[in-house]
Amino acid sequence: MEISGAQSIHRAIVLLRAIASRGRAGSRLLDLAKHAKLKPPTAHRILRCLVAENIVAQDPETHRYRLGHLVFELGLAAAPQFNLREIVEPSLRRVAEKTGDTAFLTARSGFDTVCLDRQEGAFPIKALTLDVGTRRPLGVGAGGMALLIPLADAEVERIVAANGTRLKDCGKLNVPIVVDMIARGKQLGYALNDRQETPGVISIGVPVANRYGPPYAAISVGAISSRMSGERQKEIAAIVKSEVRALEKRLAEAAGA
């Protein structure tokens, strides 16, 4: 019984992560069941329990599932313990002001990434490619690629391969394309996303170093392609790198290093 209970909790968490990855669009039962490798009746039974507890909400018209209000409330309760967004916000705002474009804070969550914050620059045409709270497979987007750049090649390949079946939902992506883009990022010293997900948008990402292990956050900038000439890509990368280095120093001081 104990093993069965633990298994049910694990399945519920897998379903919640899948729902979170779809954001406001919501998720269909069949898609969730396939993602969690569950039979639809089993997935439906778990989802029904989550809906009853307000952890998941179901749209009465489309029948799609979204995160429920209790998740928001729990997030508010946990926020004081995880104040990364608060610490990074001034840096993110400066990046947006200096570039005029949209800056994003991305954090790693297992084999996923989560957009923690977004700051908009003054340029009137904005690349709002991510909403705060959006989950994506690790390796997708400039922030997701940046988080993998410091890792060993074998580890990069392992992570991207594990997300392989999910990449098809992120534009025209596959494992070789993502691995090649990360390899290019290792050479450049920053992630350059000019082939992924959102047509007409180019983004650049830099990882925030973690002295205790792999990076857990990255800052990226997204802009329409016409504003991302080769020379400007380098300028934006330099701006982001400068802010990230200063941020790393502040984080080390906050940790008592």
PDB file of C-alpha atoms in Angstrom:
ATOM      1  CA  MET A   1       0.000   0.000   0.000  1.00  0.00           C
ATOM      2  CA  GLU A   2       2.851   2.353   0.841  1.00  0.00           C
ATOM      3  CA  ILE A   3       4.511   1.706  -2.537  1.00  0.00           C
ATOM      4  CA  SER A   4       1.184   2.227  -4.328  1.00  0.00           C
ATOM      5  CA  GLY A   5       0.665   5.535  -2.515  1.00  0.00           C
ATOM      6  CA  ALA A   6       4.150   6.749  -3.423  1.00  0.00           C
ATOM      7  CA  GLN A   7       3.566   5.723  -7.033  1.00  0.00           C
ATOM      8  CA  SER A   8       0.331   7.714  -7.146  1.00  0.00           C
ATOM      9  CA  ILE A   9       2.112  10.799  -5.809  1.00  0.00           C
ATOM     10  CA  HIS A  10       4.829  10.402  -8.439  1.00  0.00           C
ATOM     11  CA  ARG A  11       2.226  10.107 -11.200  1.00  0.00           C
ATOM     12  CA  ALA A  12       0.415  13.202  -9.932  1.00  0.00           C
ATOM     13  CA  ILE A  13       3.658  15.201  -9.985  1.00  0.00           C
ATOM     14  CA  VAL A  14       4.417  14.075 -13.553  1.00  0.00           C
ATOM     15  CA  LEU A  15       0.943  15.234 -14.598  1.00  0.00           C
ATOM     16  CA  LEU A  16       1.358  18.577 -12.806  1.00  0.00           C
ATOM     17  CA  ARG A  17       4.658  19.245 -14.549  1.00  0.00           C
ATOM     18  CA  ALA A  18       3.072  18.450 -17.902  1.00  0.00           C
ATOM     19  CA  ILE A  19       0.158  20.802 -17.192  1.00  0.00           C
ATOM     20  CA  ALA A  20       2.568  23.556 -16.129  1.00  0.00           C
ATOM     21  CA  SER A  21       4.505  23.185 -19.392  1.00  0.00           C
ATOM     22  CA  ARG A  22       1.408  24.119 -21.407  1.00  0.00           C
ATOM     23  CA  GLY A  23       0.703  27.331 -19.475  1.00  0.00           C
ATOM     24  CA  ARG A  24      -2.550  29.114 -20.223  1.00  0.00           C
ATOM     25  CA  ALA A  25      -3.254  26.945 -23.285  1.00  0.00           C
ATOM     26  CA  GLY A  26      -4.161  24.033 -21.035  1.00  0.00           C
ATOM     27  CA  SER A  27      -3.709  20.316 -21.662  1.00  0.00           C
ATOM     28  CA  ARG A  28      -5.970  17.602 -23.016  1.00  0.00           C
ATOM     29  CA  LEU A  29      -6.497  14.397 -21.065  1.00  0.00           C
ATOM     30  CA  LEU A  30      -5.127  12.198 -23.856  1.00  0.00           C
ATOM     31  CA  ASP A  31      -1.969  14.308 -24.177  1.00  0.00           C
ATOM     32  CA  LEU A  32      -1.394  14.213 -20.422  1.00  0.00           C
ATOM     33  CA  ALA A  33      -1.924  10.466 -20.272  1.00  0.00           C
ATOM     34  CA  LYS A  34       0.539   9.943 -23.118  1.00  0.00           C
ATOM     35  CA  HIS A  35       3.144  12.199 -21.508  1.00  0.00           C
ATOM     36  CA  ALA A  36       2.850  10.410 -18.158  1.00  0.00           C
ATOM     37  CA  LYS A  37       2.728   6.977 -19.831  1.00  0.00           C
ATOM     38  CA  LEU A  38      -0.603   6.253 -18.170  1.00  0.00           C
ATOM     39  CA  LYS A  39      -3.850   4.809 -19.426  1.00  0.00           C
ATOM     40  CA  PRO A  40      -6.419   7.614 -19.883  1.00  0.00           C
ATOM     41  CA  PRO A  41      -8.748   6.269 -17.149  1.00  0.00           C
ATOM     42  CA  THR A  42      -5.832   6.236 -14.677  1.00  0.00           C
ATOM     43  CA  ALA A  43      -4.775   9.771 -15.614  1.00  0.00           C
ATOM     44  CA  HIS A  44      -8.393  10.929 -15.385  1.00  0.00           C
ATOM     45  CA  ARG A  45      -8.773   9.455 -11.900  1.00  0.00           C
ATOM     46  CA  ILE A  46      -5.665  11.270 -10.642  1.00  0.00           C
ATOM     47  CA  LEU A  47      -6.678  14.527 -12.300  1.00  0.00           C
ATOM     48  CA  ARG A  48     -10.148  14.314 -10.781  1.00  0.00           C
ATOM     49  CA  CYS A  49      -8.567  14.143  -7.313  1.00  0.00           C
ATOM     50  CA  LEU A  50      -6.303  17.104  -8.106  1.00  0.00           C
ATOM     51  CA  VAL A  51      -9.282  19.121  -9.343  1.00  0.00           C
ATOM     52  CA  ALA A  52     -11.188  18.341  -6.139  1.00  0.00           C
ATOM     53  CA  GLU A  53      -8.291  19.825  -4.135  1.00  0.00           C
ATOM     54  CA  ASN A  54      -7.999  22.923  -6.393  1.00  0.00           C
ATOM     55  CA  ILE A  55      -4.496  21.872  -7.406  1.00  0.00           C
ATOM     56  CA  VAL A  56      -5.727  21.525 -10.982  1.00  0.00           C
ATOM     57  CA  ALA A  57      -8.586  23.354 -12.708  1.00  0.00           C
ATOM     58  CA  GLN A  58     -10.567  22.089 -15.696  1.00  0.00           C
ATOM     59  CA  ASP A  59     -12.058  24.450 -18.251  1.00  0.00           C
ATOM     60  CA  PRO A  60     -15.805  23.722 -18.415  1.00  0.00           C
ATOM     61  CA  GLU A  61     -15.935  24.407 -22.168  1.00  0.00           C
ATOM     62  CA  THR A  62     -12.702  22.983 -23.598  1.00  0.00           C
ATOM     63  CA  HIS A  63     -12.220  20.398 -20.813  1.00  0.00           C
ATOM     64  CA  ARG A  64      -8.515  21.226 -20.841  1.00  0.00           C
ATOM     65  CA  TYR A  65      -6.577  21.126 -17.588  1.00  0.00           C
ATOM     66  CA  ARG A  66      -4.622  24.018 -16.070  1.00  0.00           C
ATOM     67  CA  LEU A  67      -2.896  24.592 -12.754  1.00  0.00           C
ATOM     68  CA  GLY A  68      -5.359  25.418  -9.992  1.00  0.00           C
ATOM     69  CA  HIS A  69      -5.506  28.228  -7.470  1.00  0.00           C
ATOM     70  CA  LEU A  70      -3.974  26.175  -4.659  1.00  0.00           C
ATOM     71  CA  VAL A  71      -0.722  25.935  -6.626  1.00  0.00           C
ATOM     72  CA  PHE A  72      -0.610  29.744  -6.722  1.00  0.00           C
ATOM     73  CA  GLU A  73      -1.269  29.928  -2.971  1.00  0.00           C
ATOM     74  CA  LEU A  74       1.437  27.369  -2.204  1.00  0.00           C
ATOM     75  CA  GLY A  75       3.843  29.294  -4.425  1.00  0.00           C
ATOM     76  CA  LEU A  76       3.188  32.466  -2.452  1.00  0.00           C
ATOM     77  CA  ALA A  77       3.864  30.603   0.786  1.00  0.00           C
ATOM     78  CA  ALA A  78       7.148  29.199  -0.547  1.00  0.00           C
ATOM     79  CA  ALA A  79       8.355  32.418  -2.207  1.00  0.00           C
ATOM     80  CA  PRO A  80      10.210  33.874   0.827  1.00  0.00           C
ATOM     81  CA  GLN A  81      12.481  30.819   0.865  1.00  0.00           C
ATOM     82  CA  PHE A  82      13.363  31.175  -2.817  1.00  0.00           C
ATOM     83  CA  ASN A  83      14.023  34.866  -3.383  1.00  0.00           C
ATOM     84  CA  LEU A  84      16.149  34.451  -6.526  1.00  0.00           C
ATOM     85  CA  ARG A  85      13.678  36.499  -8.538  1.00  0.00           C
ATOM     86  CA  GLU A  86      13.908  39.378  -6.063  1.00  0.00           C
ATOM     87  CA  ILE A  87      17.716  39.321  -6.105  1.00  0.00           C
ATOM     88  CA  VAL A  88      17.943  39.157  -9.902  1.00  0.00           C
ATOM     89  CA  GLU A  89      15.223  41.709 -10.721  1.00  0.00           C
ATOM     90  CA  PRO A  90      17.511  44.808 -10.705  1.00  0.00           C
ATOM     91  CA  SER A  91      19.955  43.061 -13.058  1.00  0.00           C
ATOM     92  CA  LEU A  92      17.164  41.920 -15.342  1.00  0.00           C
ATOM     93  CA  ARG A  93      15.692  45.419 -15.437  1.00  0.00           C
ATOM     94  CA  ARG A  94      19.075  46.935 -16.342  1.00  0.00           C
ATOM     95  CA  VAL A  95      19.552  44.416 -19.155  1.00  0.00           C
ATOM     96  CA  ALA A  96      16.135  45.349 -20.569  1.00  0.00           C
ATOM     97  CA  GLU A  97      16.904  49.071 -20.264  1.00  0.00           C
ATOM     98  CA  LYS A  98      20.356  48.818 -21.861  1.00  0.00           C
ATOM     99  CA  THR A  99      19.243  46.641 -24.776  1.00  0.00           C
ATOM    100  CA  GLY A 100      15.742  48.044 -25.227  1.00  0.00           C
ATOM    101  CA  ASP A 101      14.492  44.488 -25.628  1.00  0.00           C
ATOM    102  CA  THR A 102      12.877  41.825 -23.452  1.00  0.00           C
ATOM    103  CA  ALA A 103      14.983  40.159 -20.753  1.00  0.00           C
ATOM    104  CA  PHE A 104      14.100  36.841 -19.139  1.00  0.00           C
ATOM    105  CA  LEU A 105      15.166  35.029 -15.974  1.00  0.00           C
ATOM    106  CA  THR A 106      15.097  31.259 -16.423  1.00  0.00           C
ATOM    107  CA  ALA A 107      15.693  28.679 -13.685  1.00  0.00           C
ATOM    108  CA  ARG A 108      16.385  24.977 -13.959  1.00  0.00           C
ATOM    109  CA  SER A 109      13.835  22.520 -12.551  1.00  0.00           C
ATOM    110  CA  GLY A 110      15.041  18.962 -13.105  1.00  0.00           C
ATOM    111  CA  PHE A 111      15.027  18.371 -16.867  1.00  0.00           C
ATOM    112  CA  ASP A 112      12.800  21.449 -17.344  1.00  0.00           C
ATOM    113  CA  THR A 113      13.220  25.197 -17.150  1.00  0.00           C
ATOM    114  CA  VAL A 114      10.839  27.726 -15.626  1.00  0.00           C
ATOM    115  CA  CYS A 115      10.559  31.400 -16.562  1.00  0.00           C
ATOM    116  CA  LEU A 116      10.772  33.227 -13.221  1.00  0.00           C
ATOM    117  CA  ASP A 117      10.656  36.819 -14.433  1.00  0.00           C
ATOM    118  CA  ARG A 118      10.417  39.001 -17.524  1.00  0.00           C
ATOM    119  CA  GLN A 119      11.331  42.664 -17.971  1.00  0.00           C
ATOM    120  CA  GLU A 120      10.436  44.621 -21.108  1.00  0.00           C
ATOM    121  CA  GLY A 121      12.658  47.191 -22.795  1.00  0.00           C
ATOM    122  CA  ALA A 122      11.585  50.409 -24.494  1.00  0.00           C
ATOM    123  CA  PHE A 123      11.606  49.182 -28.103  1.00  0.00           C
ATOM    124  CA  PRO A 124       7.962  49.169 -29.275  1.00  0.00           C
ATOM    125  CA  ILE A 125       8.041  45.745 -30.971  1.00  0.00           C
ATOM    126  CA  LYS A 126       8.579  43.233 -28.194  1.00  0.00           C
ATOM    127  CA  ALA A 127       9.566  39.566 -28.270  1.00  0.00           C
ATOM    128  CA  LEU A 128       7.267  38.288 -25.521  1.00  0.00           C
ATOM    129  CA  THR A 129       8.087  34.653 -26.213  1.00  0.00           C
ATOM    130  CA  LEU A 130       7.693  33.487 -22.603  1.00  0.00           C
ATOM    131  CA  ASP A 131       5.203  34.189 -19.863  1.00  0.00           C
ATOM    132  CA  VAL A 132       6.329  34.074 -16.237  1.00  0.00           C
ATOM    133  CA  GLY A 133       5.730  30.547 -14.983  1.00  0.00           C
ATOM    134  CA  THR A 134       6.122  28.858 -18.373  1.00  0.00           C
ATOM    135  CA  ARG A 135       7.877  25.485 -18.242  1.00  0.00           C
ATOM    136  CA  ARG A 136       9.884  24.099 -21.166  1.00  0.00           C
ATOM    137  CA  PRO A 137      12.268  21.198 -21.702  1.00  0.00           C
ATOM    138  CA  LEU A 138      15.813  21.994 -20.589  1.00  0.00           C
ATOM    139  CA  GLY A 139      17.788  22.913 -23.713  1.00  0.00           C
ATOM    140  CA  VAL A 140      14.956  24.818 -25.400  1.00  0.00           C
ATOM    141  CA  GLY A 141      15.354  28.588 -25.782  1.00  0.00           C
ATOM    142  CA  ALA A 142      18.419  30.709 -25.091  1.00  0.00           C
ATOM    143  CA  GLY A 143      18.010  30.420 -21.318  1.00  0.00           C
ATOM    144  CA  GLY A 144      17.587  26.649 -21.475  1.00  0.00           C
ATOM    145  CA  MET A 145      20.627  26.262 -23.719  1.00  0.00           C
ATOM    146  CA  ALA A 146      22.708  28.586 -21.548  1.00  0.00           C
ATOM    147  CA  LEU A 147      22.083  26.347 -18.534  1.00  0.00           C
ATOM    148  CA  LEU A 148      23.651  23.428 -20.422  1.00  0.00           C
ATOM    149  CA  ILE A 149      26.684  25.230 -21.853  1.00  0.00           C
ATOM    150  CA  PRO A 150      28.911  24.734 -18.747  1.00  0.00           C
ATOM    151  CA  LEU A 151      28.122  20.997 -18.546  1.00  0.00           C
ATOM    152  CA  ALA A 152      30.242  18.186 -19.991  1.00  0.00           C
ATOM    153  CA  ASP A 153      29.296  17.077 -23.504  1.00  0.00           C
ATOM    154  CA  ALA A 154      28.166  13.648 -22.304  1.00  0.00           C
ATOM    155  CA  GLU A 155      25.844  15.213 -19.727  1.00  0.00           C
ATOM    156  CA  VAL A 156      24.417  17.603 -22.320  1.00  0.00           C
ATOM    157  CA  GLU A 157      23.682  14.712 -24.669  1.00  0.00           C
ATOM    158  CA  ARG A 158      22.074  12.699 -21.859  1.00  0.00           C
ATOM    159  CA  ILE A 159      19.741  15.536 -20.851  1.00  0.00           C
ATOM    160  CA  VAL A 160      18.758  16.500 -24.390  1.00  0.00           C
ATOM    161  CA  ALA A 161      18.163  12.850 -25.317  1.00  0.00           C
ATOM    162  CA  ALA A 162      15.931  12.430 -22.256  1.00  0.00           C
ATOM    163  CA  ASN A 163      13.836  15.340 -23.546  1.00  0.00           C
ATOM    164  CA  GLY A 164      13.931  14.074 -27.124  1.00  0.00           C
ATOM    165  CA  THR A 165      10.273  13.121 -27.465  1.00  0.00           C
ATOM    166  CA  ARG A 166       9.197  16.519 -26.101  1.00  0.00           C
ATOM    167  CA  LEU A 167      11.302  18.570 -28.513  1.00  0.00           C
ATOM    168  CA  LYS A 168       8.876  18.045 -31.388  1.00  0.00           C
ATOM    169  CA  ASP A 169       6.401  20.256 -29.513  1.00  0.00           C
ATOM    170  CA  CYS A 170       8.944  23.103 -29.496  1.00  0.00           C
ATOM    171  CA  GLY A 171       9.162  24.058 -33.150  1.00  0.00           C
ATOM    172  CA  LYS A 172      11.290  22.112 -35.610  1.00  0.00           C
ATOM    173  CA  LEU A 173      13.640  20.727 -32.987  1.00  0.00           C
ATOM    174  CA  ASN A 174      15.314  17.394 -32.494  1.00  0.00           C
ATOM    175  CA  VAL A 175      18.194  16.084 -30.407  1.00  0.00           C
ATOM    176  CA  PRO A 176      21.012  16.699 -32.968  1.00  0.00           C
ATOM    177  CA  ILE A 177      19.906  20.304 -33.601  1.00  0.00           C
ATOM    178  CA  VAL A 178      19.804  21.173 -29.902  1.00  0.00           C
ATOM    179  CA  VAL A 179      23.136  19.454 -29.175  1.00  0.00           C
ATOM    180  CA  ASP A 180      24.766  21.316 -32.098  1.00  0.00           C
ATOM    181  CA  MET A 181      23.414  24.670 -30.900  1.00  0.00           C
ATOM    182  CA  ILE A 182      24.759  24.063 -27.402  1.00  0.00           C
ATOM    183  CA  ALA A 183      28.148  23.093 -28.865  1.00  0.00           C
ATOM    184  CA  ARG A 184      28.149  26.391 -30.772  1.00  0.00           C
ATOM    185  CA  GLY A 185      27.268  28.177 -27.535  1.00  0.00           C
ATOM    186  CA  LYS A 186      30.299  26.635 -25.833  1.00  0.00           C
ATOM    187  CA  GLN A 187      32.488  28.185 -28.546  1.00  0.00           C
ATOM    188  CA  LEU A 188      30.783  31.590 -28.463  1.00  0.00           C
ATOM    189  CA  GLY A 189      30.640  31.785 -24.676  1.00  0.00           C
ATOM    190  CA  TYR A 190      26.882  32.386 -24.729  1.00  0.00           C
ATOM    191  CA  ALA A 191      23.769  30.678 -26.074  1.00  0.00           C
ATOM    192  CA  LEU A 192      22.516  31.908 -29.445  1.00  0.00           C
ATOM    193  CA  ASN A 193      18.992  30.827 -30.282  1.00  0.00           C
ATOM    194  CA  ASP A 194      18.396  31.571 -33.954  1.00  0.00           C
ATOM    195  CA  ARG A 195      16.824  28.272 -34.993  1.00  0.00           C
ATOM    196  CA  GLN A 196      14.321  27.395 -32.278  1.00  0.00           C
ATOM    197  CA  GLU A 197      10.636  27.731 -31.555  1.00  0.00           C
ATOM    198  CA  THR A 198       9.589  31.291 -32.418  1.00  0.00           C
ATOM    199  CA  PRO A 199      10.038  32.409 -36.059  1.00  0.00           C
ATOM    200  CA  GLY A 200      11.347  35.942 -36.468  1.00  0.00           C
ATOM    201  CA  VAL A 201      12.881  36.073 -32.989  1.00  0.00           C
ATOM    202  CA  ILE A 202      16.514  35.630 -31.964  1.00  0.00           C
ATOM    203  CA  SER A 203      17.635  35.353 -28.357  1.00  0.00           C
ATOM    204  CA  ILE A 204      20.904  35.268 -26.437  1.00  0.00           C
ATOM    205  CA  GLY A 205      21.441  33.657 -23.037  1.00  0.00           C
ATOM    206  CA  VAL A 206      24.160  33.545 -20.380  1.00  0.00           C
ATOM    207  CA  PRO A 207      24.245  31.126 -17.411  1.00  0.00           C
ATOM    208  CA  VAL A 208      24.578  32.333 -13.834  1.00  0.00           C
ATOM    209  CA  ALA A 209      27.481  30.373 -12.350  1.00  0.00           C
ATOM    210  CA  ASN A 210      26.926  28.267  -9.246  1.00  0.00           C
ATOM    211  CA  ARG A 211      30.061  27.602  -7.198  1.00  0.00           C
ATOM    212  CA  TYR A 212      28.437  24.510  -5.680  1.00  0.00           C
ATOM    213  CA  GLY A 213      27.509  22.746  -8.909  1.00  0.00           C
ATOM    214  CA  PRO A 214      25.776  23.202 -12.281  1.00  0.00           C
ATOM    215  CA  PRO A 215      24.172  26.594 -12.966  1.00  0.00           C
ATOM    216  CA  TYR A 216      20.604  26.924 -11.757  1.00  0.00           C
ATOM    217  CA  ALA A 217      19.622  30.140 -13.553  1.00  0.00           C
ATOM    218  CA  ALA A 218      20.257  32.082 -16.741  1.00  0.00           C
ATOM    219  CA  ILE A 219      19.500  35.539 -18.101  1.00  0.00           C
ATOM    220  CA  SER A 220      18.502  35.895 -21.738  1.00  0.00           C
ATOM    221  CA  VAL A 221      17.389  38.614 -24.138  1.00  0.00           C
ATOM    222  CA  GLY A 222      14.937  38.130 -26.992  1.00  0.00           C
ATOM    223  CA  ALA A 223      14.374  40.505 -29.907  1.00  0.00           C
ATOM    224  CA  ILE A 224      12.938  40.501 -33.398  1.00  0.00           C
ATOM    225  CA  SER A 225      15.434  39.250 -35.980  1.00  0.00           C
ATOM    226  CA  SER A 226      15.840  42.652 -37.660  1.00  0.00           C
ATOM    227  CA  ARG A 227      17.374  43.970 -34.420  1.00  0.00           C
ATOM    228  CA  MET A 228      19.774  41.053 -34.088  1.00  0.00           C
ATOM    229  CA  SER A 229      22.571  41.589 -36.596  1.00  0.00           C
ATOM    230  CA  GLY A 230      25.786  39.712 -35.918  1.00  0.00           C
ATOM    231  CA  GLU A 231      27.417  42.788 -34.401  1.00  0.00           C
ATOM    232  CA  ARG A 232      24.443  43.533 -32.151  1.00  0.00           C
ATOM    233  CA  GLN A 233      24.361  39.927 -30.966  1.00  0.00           C
ATOM    234  CA  LYS A 234      27.873  40.442 -29.629  1.00  0.00           C
ATOM    235  CA  GLU A 235      26.888  43.747 -28.004  1.00  0.00           C
ATOM    236  CA  ILE A 236      23.908  42.181 -26.248  1.00  0.00           C
ATOM    237  CA  ALA A 237      25.989  39.202 -25.142  1.00  0.00           C
ATOM    238  CA  ALA A 238      28.514  41.600 -23.589  1.00  0.00           C
ATOM    239  CA  ILE A 239      25.752  43.497 -21.746  1.00  0.00           C
ATOM    240  CA  VAL A 240      24.229  40.298 -20.373  1.00  0.00           C
ATOM    241  CA  LYS A 241      27.628  38.871 -19.401  1.00  0.00           C
ATOM    242  CA  SER A 242      28.535  42.045 -17.525  1.00  0.00           C
ATOM    243  CA  GLU A 243      25.296  41.972 -15.529  1.00  0.00           C
ATOM    244  CA  VAL A 244      25.608  38.241 -14.857  1.00  0.00           C
ATOM    245  CA  ARG A 245      29.163  38.614 -13.506  1.00  0.00           C
ATOM    246  CA  ALA A 246      28.009  41.376 -11.144  1.00  0.00           C
ATOM    247  CA  LEU A 247      25.019  39.260 -10.142  1.00  0.00           C
ATOM    248  CA  GLU A 248      27.233  36.261  -9.387  1.00  0.00           C
ATOM    249  CA  LYS A 249      29.267  38.447  -7.045  1.00  0.00           C
ATOM    250  CA  ARG A 250      26.118  39.609  -5.219  1.00  0.00           C
ATOM    251  CA  LEU A 251      24.823  36.048  -4.927  1.00  0.00           C
ATOM    252  CA  ALA A 252      28.154  34.912  -3.486  1.00  0.00           C
ATOM    253  CA  GLU A 253      28.062  37.746  -0.948  1.00  0.00           C
ATOM    254  CA  ALA A 254      24.462  36.888  -0.026  1.00  0.00           C
ATOM    255  CA  ALA A 255      25.539  33.296   0.564  1.00  0.00           C
ATOM    256  CA  GLY A 256      28.318  34.481   2.862  1.00  0.00           C
ATOM    257  CA  ALA A 257      31.130  33.503   0.517  1.00  0.00           C
TER     258      ALA A 257
END
